[in-house]
CSV table of C-alpha atoms in Angstrom, one decimal:
chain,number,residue,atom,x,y,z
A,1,UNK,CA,147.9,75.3,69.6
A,2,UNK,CA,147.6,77.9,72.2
A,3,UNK,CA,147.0,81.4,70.6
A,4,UNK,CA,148.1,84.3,73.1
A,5,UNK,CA,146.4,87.9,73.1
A,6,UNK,CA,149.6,89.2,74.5
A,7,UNK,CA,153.6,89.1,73.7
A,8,UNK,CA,154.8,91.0,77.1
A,9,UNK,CA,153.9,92.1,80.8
A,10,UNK,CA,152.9,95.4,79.1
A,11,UNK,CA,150.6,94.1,76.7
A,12,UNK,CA,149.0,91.9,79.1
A,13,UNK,CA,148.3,95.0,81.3
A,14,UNK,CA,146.8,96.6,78.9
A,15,UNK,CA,144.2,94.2,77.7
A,16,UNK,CA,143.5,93.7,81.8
A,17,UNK,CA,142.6,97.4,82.0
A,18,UNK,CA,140.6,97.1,78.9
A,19,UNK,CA,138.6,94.2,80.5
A,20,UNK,CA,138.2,96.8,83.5
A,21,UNK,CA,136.9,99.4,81.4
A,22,UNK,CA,134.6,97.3,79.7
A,23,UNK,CA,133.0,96.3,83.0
A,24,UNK,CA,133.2,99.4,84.5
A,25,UNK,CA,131.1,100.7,81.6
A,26,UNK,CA,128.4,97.4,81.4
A,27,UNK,CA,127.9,98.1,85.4
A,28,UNK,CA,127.4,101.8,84.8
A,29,UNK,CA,124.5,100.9,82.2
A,30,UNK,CA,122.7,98.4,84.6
A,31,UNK,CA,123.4,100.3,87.3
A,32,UNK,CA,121.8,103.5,85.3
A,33,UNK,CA,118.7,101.1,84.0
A,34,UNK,CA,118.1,99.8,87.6
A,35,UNK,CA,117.4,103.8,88.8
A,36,UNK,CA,115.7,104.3,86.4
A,37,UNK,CA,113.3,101.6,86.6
A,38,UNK,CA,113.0,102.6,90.2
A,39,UNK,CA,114.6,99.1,91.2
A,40,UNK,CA,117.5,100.7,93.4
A,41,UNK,CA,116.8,104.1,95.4
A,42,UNK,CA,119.2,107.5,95.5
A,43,UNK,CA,120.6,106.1,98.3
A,44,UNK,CA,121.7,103.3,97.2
A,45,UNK,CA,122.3,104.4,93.3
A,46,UNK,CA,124.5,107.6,94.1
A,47,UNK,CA,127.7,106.0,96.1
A,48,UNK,CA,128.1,102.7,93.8
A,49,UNK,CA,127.4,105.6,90.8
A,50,UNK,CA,130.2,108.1,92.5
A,51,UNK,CA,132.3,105.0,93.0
A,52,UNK,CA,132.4,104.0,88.8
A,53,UNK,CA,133.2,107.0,87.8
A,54,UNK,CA,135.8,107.2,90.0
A,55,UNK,CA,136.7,103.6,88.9
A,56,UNK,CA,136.7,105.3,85.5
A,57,UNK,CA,138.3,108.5,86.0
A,58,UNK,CA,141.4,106.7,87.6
A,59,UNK,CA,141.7,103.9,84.8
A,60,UNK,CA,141.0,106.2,81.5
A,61,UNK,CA,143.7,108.3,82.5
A,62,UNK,CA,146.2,105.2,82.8
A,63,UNK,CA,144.6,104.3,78.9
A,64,UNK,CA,145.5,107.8,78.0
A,65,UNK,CA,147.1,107.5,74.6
A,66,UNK,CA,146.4,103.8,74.5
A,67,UNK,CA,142.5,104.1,72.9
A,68,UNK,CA,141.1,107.0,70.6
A,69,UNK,CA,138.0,108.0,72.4
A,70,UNK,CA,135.7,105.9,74.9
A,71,UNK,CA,133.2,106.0,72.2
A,72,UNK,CA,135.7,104.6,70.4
A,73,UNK,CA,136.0,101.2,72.5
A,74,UNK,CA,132.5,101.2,73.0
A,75,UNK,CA,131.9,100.8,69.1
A,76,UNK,CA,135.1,98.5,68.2
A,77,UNK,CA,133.6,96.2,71.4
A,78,UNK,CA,130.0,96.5,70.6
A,79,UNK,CA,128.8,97.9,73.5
A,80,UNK,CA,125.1,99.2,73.5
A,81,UNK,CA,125.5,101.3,76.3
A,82,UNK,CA,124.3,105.0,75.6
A,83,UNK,CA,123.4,105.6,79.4
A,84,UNK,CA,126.6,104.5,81.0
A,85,UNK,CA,128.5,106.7,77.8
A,86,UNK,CA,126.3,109.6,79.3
A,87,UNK,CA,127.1,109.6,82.9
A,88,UNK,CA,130.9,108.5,82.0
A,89,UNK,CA,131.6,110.9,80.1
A,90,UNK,CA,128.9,113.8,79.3
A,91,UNK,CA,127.8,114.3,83.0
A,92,UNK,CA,130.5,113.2,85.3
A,93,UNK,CA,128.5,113.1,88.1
A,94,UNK,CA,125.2,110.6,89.2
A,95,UNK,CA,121.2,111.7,88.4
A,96,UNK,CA,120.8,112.0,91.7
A,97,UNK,CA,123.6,115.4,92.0
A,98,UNK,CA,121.9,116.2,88.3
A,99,UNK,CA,118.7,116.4,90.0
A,100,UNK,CA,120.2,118.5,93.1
A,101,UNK,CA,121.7,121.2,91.1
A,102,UNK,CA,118.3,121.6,89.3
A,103,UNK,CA,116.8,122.1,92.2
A,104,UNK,CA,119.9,124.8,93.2
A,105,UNK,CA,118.8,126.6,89.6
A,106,UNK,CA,115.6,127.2,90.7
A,107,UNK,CA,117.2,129.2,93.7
A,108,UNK,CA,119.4,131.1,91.9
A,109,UNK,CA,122.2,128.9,92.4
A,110,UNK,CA,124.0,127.7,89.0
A,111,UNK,CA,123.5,124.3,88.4
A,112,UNK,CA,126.4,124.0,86.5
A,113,UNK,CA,128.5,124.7,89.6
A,114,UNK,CA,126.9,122.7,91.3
A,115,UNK,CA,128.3,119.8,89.1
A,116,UNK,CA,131.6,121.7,88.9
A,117,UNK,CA,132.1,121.5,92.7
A,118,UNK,CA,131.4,117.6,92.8
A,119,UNK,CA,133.8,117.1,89.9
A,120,UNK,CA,136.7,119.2,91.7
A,121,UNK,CA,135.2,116.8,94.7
A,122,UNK,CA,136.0,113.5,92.6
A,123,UNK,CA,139.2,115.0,91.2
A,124,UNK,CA,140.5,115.9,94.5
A,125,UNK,CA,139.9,112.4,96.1
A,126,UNK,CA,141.3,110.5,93.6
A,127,UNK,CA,144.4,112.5,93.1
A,128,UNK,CA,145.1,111.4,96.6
A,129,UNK,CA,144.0,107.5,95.8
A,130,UNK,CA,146.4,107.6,92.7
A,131,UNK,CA,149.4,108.8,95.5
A,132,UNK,CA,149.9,112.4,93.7
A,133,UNK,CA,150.6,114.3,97.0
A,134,UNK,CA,153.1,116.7,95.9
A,135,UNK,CA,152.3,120.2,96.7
A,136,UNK,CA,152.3,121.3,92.7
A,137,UNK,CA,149.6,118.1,92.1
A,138,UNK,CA,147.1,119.0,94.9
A,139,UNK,CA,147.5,122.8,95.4
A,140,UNK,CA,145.9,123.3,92.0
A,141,UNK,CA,142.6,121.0,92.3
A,142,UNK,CA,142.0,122.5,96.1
A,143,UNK,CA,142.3,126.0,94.7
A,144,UNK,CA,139.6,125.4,92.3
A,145,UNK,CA,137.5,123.2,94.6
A,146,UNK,CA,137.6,126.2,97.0
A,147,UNK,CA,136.4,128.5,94.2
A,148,UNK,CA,133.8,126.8,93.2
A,149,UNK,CA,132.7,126.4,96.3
A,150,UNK,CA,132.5,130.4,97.3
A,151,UNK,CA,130.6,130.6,93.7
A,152,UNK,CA,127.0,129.2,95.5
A,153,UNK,CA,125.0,131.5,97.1
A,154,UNK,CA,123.3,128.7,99.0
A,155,UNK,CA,126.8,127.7,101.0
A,156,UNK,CA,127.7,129.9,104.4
A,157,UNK,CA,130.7,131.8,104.7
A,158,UNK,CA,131.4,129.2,107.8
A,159,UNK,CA,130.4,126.2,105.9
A,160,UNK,CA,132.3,123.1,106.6
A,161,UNK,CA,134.5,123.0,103.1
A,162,UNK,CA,134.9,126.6,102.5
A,163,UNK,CA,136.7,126.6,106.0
A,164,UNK,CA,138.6,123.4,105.2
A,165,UNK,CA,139.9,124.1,101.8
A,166,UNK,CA,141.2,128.0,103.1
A,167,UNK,CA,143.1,126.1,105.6
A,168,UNK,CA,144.4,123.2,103.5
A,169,UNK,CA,145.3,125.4,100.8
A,170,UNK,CA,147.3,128.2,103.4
A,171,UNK,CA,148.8,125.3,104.6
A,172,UNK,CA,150.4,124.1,100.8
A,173,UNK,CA,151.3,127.6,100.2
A,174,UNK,CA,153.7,127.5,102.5
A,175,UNK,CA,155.6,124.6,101.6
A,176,UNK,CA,157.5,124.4,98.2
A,177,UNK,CA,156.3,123.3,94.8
A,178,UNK,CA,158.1,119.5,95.2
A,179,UNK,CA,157.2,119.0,98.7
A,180,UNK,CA,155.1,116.2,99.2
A,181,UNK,CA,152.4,116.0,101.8
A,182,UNK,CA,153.3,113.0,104.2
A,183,UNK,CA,150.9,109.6,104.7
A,184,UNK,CA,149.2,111.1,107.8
A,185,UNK,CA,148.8,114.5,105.8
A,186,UNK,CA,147.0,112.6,102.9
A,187,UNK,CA,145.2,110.8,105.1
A,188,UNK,CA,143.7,113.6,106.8
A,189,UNK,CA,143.1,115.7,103.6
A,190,UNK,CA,141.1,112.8,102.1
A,191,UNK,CA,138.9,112.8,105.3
A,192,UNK,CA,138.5,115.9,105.2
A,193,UNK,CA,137.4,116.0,101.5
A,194,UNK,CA,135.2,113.2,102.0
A,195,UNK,CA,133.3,114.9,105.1
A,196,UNK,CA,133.0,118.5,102.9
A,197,UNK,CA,131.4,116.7,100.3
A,198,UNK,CA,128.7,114.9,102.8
A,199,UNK,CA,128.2,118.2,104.0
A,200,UNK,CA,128.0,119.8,100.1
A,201,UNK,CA,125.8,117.2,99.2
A,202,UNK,CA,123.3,117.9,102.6
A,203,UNK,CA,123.6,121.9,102.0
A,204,UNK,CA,121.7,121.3,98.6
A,205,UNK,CA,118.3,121.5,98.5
A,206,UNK,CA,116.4,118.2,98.6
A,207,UNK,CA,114.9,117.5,94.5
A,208,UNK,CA,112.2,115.3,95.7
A,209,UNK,CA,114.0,112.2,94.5
């Protein structure tokens, strides 16, 4: 007799986005082992790093409601993954940034804003991936991008996304709340966030790793 894990469309979605989330979090522990173990370099540990927890950013907020905690799942599935739990969901960003913004603290530049800036970075780029484009949805998570930003000490006044954000941000303030920004607006925004955070991530001093 056949024995189904799901009665409708909706539970079958949801036990596909758990199967996600599982391997999202068993990648994010071999992927953290391997740099560790020196097996991958930073250059080739930080994007497939930045990429999970984007991965993971966008799909717990789809489970919102649906699961108790990540820790939670993690125990209920078995999963002996304390390094992935760390970078999912202590540190939010990969070693390689952690190890940046060290660095920055030893120049009198706050780590922790550091790590706030790539966060608002991540945020920012996947609000546009998830098609949130309405001025009330993006407004928000540029204006505190941009402040983070003018918080580092180590960042010109000219520098590549202070300019950008001022601009982007002028530009939503003069449309209304509802407005949405159009395909070729996103578009442009998200290039534009992704070449301010190359540039961020340059501007930082180098850690040595």
């Amino acid at each position: 007799m056949e024995v189904k894990l799901w009665n409708d469309k909706r539970e079958r979605e949801m036990y596909d986005n758990f199967a996600d989330l599982y391997a999202i979090i068993k990648a994010t522990e071999k992927l953290e082992k391997a740099y560790v173990r020196d097996i991958i370099s930073s250059s080739q540990y930080e994007p497939e790093c930045l990429k999970l927890i984007g991965q993971f950013k966008t799909l717990t907020s789809s489970l919102a409601g649906t699961i108790p905690s990540i820790e939670r799942f993690a125990d209920i599935y078995k999963m002996d993954c304390p390094a992935a739990l760390n970078r999912l969901i202590s540190s939010g960003v990969p070693a390689t940034v952690e190890h940046r913004a060290a660095a920055a603290s030893s120049m009198n530049t706050s780590a922790a804003t550091v790590a706030e800036c790539v966060q608002h970075f991540i945020t920012a780029m996947d609000t546009l991936k998830l098609n949130m484009v309405a001025v009330d949805q993006v407004h928000p998570i540029l204006y505190d991008l941009s402040a983070s930003l003018n918080k580092l000490n180590i960042l010109l006044p000219d520098f590549e996304g202070k300019v950008k954000m001022k601009e982007w941000i002028s530009r939503l303030s003069n449309m209304g709340a509802a407005d949405e920004l159009t395909e070729q607006q996103s578009r442009q925004l998200h290039f534009d966030l992704e070449s301010s955070y190359n540039s961020f991530m340059a501007a930082l001093p180098n850690s040595g790793t």
